XYZ file of C-alpha atoms in Angstrom:
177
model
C 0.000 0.000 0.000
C 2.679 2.320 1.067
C 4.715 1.532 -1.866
C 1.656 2.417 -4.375
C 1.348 5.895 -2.785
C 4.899 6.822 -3.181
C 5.072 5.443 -6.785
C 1.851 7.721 -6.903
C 3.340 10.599 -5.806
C 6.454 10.029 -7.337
C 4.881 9.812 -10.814
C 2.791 13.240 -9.729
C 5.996 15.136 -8.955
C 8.273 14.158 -11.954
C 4.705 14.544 -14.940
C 4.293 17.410 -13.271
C 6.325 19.932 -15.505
C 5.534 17.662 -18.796
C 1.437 17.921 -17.943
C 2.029 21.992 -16.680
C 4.104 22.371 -20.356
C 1.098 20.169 -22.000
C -1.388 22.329 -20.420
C 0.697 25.567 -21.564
C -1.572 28.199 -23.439
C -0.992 28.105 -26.907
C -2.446 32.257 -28.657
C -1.586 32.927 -32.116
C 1.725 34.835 -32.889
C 1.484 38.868 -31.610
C 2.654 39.340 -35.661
C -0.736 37.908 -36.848
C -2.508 40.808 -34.907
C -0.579 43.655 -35.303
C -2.565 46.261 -37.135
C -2.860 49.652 -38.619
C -5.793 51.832 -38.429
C -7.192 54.904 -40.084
C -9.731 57.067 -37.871
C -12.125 59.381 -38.844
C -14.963 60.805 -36.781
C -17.318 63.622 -35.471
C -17.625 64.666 -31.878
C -19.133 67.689 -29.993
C -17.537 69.087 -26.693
C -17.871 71.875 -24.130
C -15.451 73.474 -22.613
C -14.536 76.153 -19.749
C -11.466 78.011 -19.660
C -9.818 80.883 -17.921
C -7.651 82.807 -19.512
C -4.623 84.200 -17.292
C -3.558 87.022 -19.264
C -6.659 88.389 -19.832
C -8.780 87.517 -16.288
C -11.370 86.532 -18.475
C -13.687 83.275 -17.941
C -15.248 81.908 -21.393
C -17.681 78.609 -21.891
C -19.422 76.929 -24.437
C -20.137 74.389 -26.983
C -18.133 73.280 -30.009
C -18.429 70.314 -32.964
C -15.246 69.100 -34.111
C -13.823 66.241 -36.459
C -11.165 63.764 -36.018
C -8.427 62.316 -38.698
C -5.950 60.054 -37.299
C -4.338 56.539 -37.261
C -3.441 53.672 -34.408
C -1.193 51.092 -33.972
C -1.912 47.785 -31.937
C 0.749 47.135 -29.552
C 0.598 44.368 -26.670
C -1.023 41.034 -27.472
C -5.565 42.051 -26.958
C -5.340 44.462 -29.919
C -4.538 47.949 -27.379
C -3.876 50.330 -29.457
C -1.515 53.661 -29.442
C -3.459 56.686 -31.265
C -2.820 60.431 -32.709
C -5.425 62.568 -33.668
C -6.019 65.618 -35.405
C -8.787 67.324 -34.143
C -10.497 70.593 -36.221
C -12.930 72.814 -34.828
C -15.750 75.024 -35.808
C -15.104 77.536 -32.848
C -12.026 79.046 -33.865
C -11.259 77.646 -36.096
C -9.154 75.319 -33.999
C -6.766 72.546 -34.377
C -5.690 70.530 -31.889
C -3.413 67.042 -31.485
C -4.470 64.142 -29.179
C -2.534 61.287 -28.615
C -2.252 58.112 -26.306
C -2.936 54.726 -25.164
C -6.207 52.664 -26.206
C -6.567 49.819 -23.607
C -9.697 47.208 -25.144
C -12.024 44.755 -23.240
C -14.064 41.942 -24.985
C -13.421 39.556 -27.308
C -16.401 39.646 -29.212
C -17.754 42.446 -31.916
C -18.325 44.956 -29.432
C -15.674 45.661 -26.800
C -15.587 48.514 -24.442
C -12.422 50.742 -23.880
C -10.406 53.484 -22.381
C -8.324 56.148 -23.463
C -5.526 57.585 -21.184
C -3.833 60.119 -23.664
C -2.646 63.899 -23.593
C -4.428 66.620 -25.761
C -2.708 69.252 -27.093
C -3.883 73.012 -28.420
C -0.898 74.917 -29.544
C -3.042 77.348 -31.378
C -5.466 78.596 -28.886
C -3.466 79.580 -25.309
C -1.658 77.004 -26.088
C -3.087 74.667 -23.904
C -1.856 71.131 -22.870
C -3.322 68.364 -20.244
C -4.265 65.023 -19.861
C -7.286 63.631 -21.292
C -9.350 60.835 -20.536
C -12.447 58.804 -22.271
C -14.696 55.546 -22.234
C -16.228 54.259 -24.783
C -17.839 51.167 -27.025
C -16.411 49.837 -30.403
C -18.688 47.638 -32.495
C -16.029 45.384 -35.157
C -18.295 44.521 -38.570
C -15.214 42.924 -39.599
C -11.532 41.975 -39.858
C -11.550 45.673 -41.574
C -14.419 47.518 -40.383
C -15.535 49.182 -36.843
C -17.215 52.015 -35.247
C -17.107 53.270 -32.097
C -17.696 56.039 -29.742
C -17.264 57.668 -26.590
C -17.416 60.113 -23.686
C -14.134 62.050 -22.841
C -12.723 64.502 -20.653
C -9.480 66.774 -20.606
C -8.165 69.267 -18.945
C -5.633 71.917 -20.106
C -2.792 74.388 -18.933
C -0.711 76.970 -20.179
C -2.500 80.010 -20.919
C -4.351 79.699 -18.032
C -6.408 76.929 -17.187
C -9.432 75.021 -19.926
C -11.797 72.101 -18.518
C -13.593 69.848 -22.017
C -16.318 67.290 -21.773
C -16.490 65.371 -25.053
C -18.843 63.208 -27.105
C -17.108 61.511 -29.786
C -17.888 58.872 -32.542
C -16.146 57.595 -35.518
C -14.960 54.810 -38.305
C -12.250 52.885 -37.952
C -10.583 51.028 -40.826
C -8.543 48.005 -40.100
C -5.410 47.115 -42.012
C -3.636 44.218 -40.707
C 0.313 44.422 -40.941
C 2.321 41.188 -40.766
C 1.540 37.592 -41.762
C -0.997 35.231 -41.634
């Protein structure tokens, strides 16, 4: 009996590395999901600011449009993004960039965006900026999405923005198959 329990545990202790390396999870290569992604989208925001030099508070609403591209980095399809952002109130122009972090593994996915926006035309004005939002994939090629973001700038005083965005993504995979 005793000899059957030690064999036992014997056998448990040296298959233990073989089954763990058996058992190992086995994801397609990071090269088959590396992508590259156009953006392009409408949004409306509002925003506060104060300026310093001229002790004067201004608010309101704006609607703006987004061009940029993305780059998956990491192994669930995060992305880092740039975008050029034009305004009607201005006219404005304005760079955001950052980090995309995706959850879900279906067609729609949720996400957040931890990024820095930058307005070198009006103040200038530069600040974090953060958003949430939901991306629906059609296809391999093809999503939407959209979102609710916030930002804050300094510089030229100090500028608060609430955001509504949407847009089109288009998916072009880079690597092999």
């Amino acid at each position: 009996m005793m000899r059957r329990v030690r064999a036992l545990i014997s056998a448990a202790v040296l298959s233990g590395p073989t089954a763990a390396s058996a058992a190992e999870y086995v994801d397609t290569p990071y090269a088959d999901r590396r992508a590259f992604s156009l953006i392009l989208g409408p949004g409306a925001s509002y925003a506060e600011s104060i300026n310093a030099s001229e002790s004067s508070a201004v608010a309101g609403g704006d609607v703006h449009l987004d061009l940029g591209a993305s780059r998956t980095v990491g192994y669930d399809g995060d992305e880092l993004f740039v975008l050029i952002r034009g305004s009607l109130r201005g006219p404005d122009l304005s760079v955001a960039g950052g980090y995309r972090s995706f959850f879900g593994d279906g067609a729609w996915q949720t996400f957040y965006d931890l990024g820095l926006l930058i307005r070198p035309f009006s103040g200038p004005w530069v600040g974090p900026r953060i958003a949430l939002g939901a991306r629906h994939t059609f296809s391999d090629r093809l999503a939407v999405f959209g979102g609710l973001g916030l930002s804050l700038g300094f510089g030229a005083g100090l500028r608060g923005d609430a955001e509504a965005f949407t847009g089109v993504q288009w998916i072009f995979p880079v690597g092999s198959k």
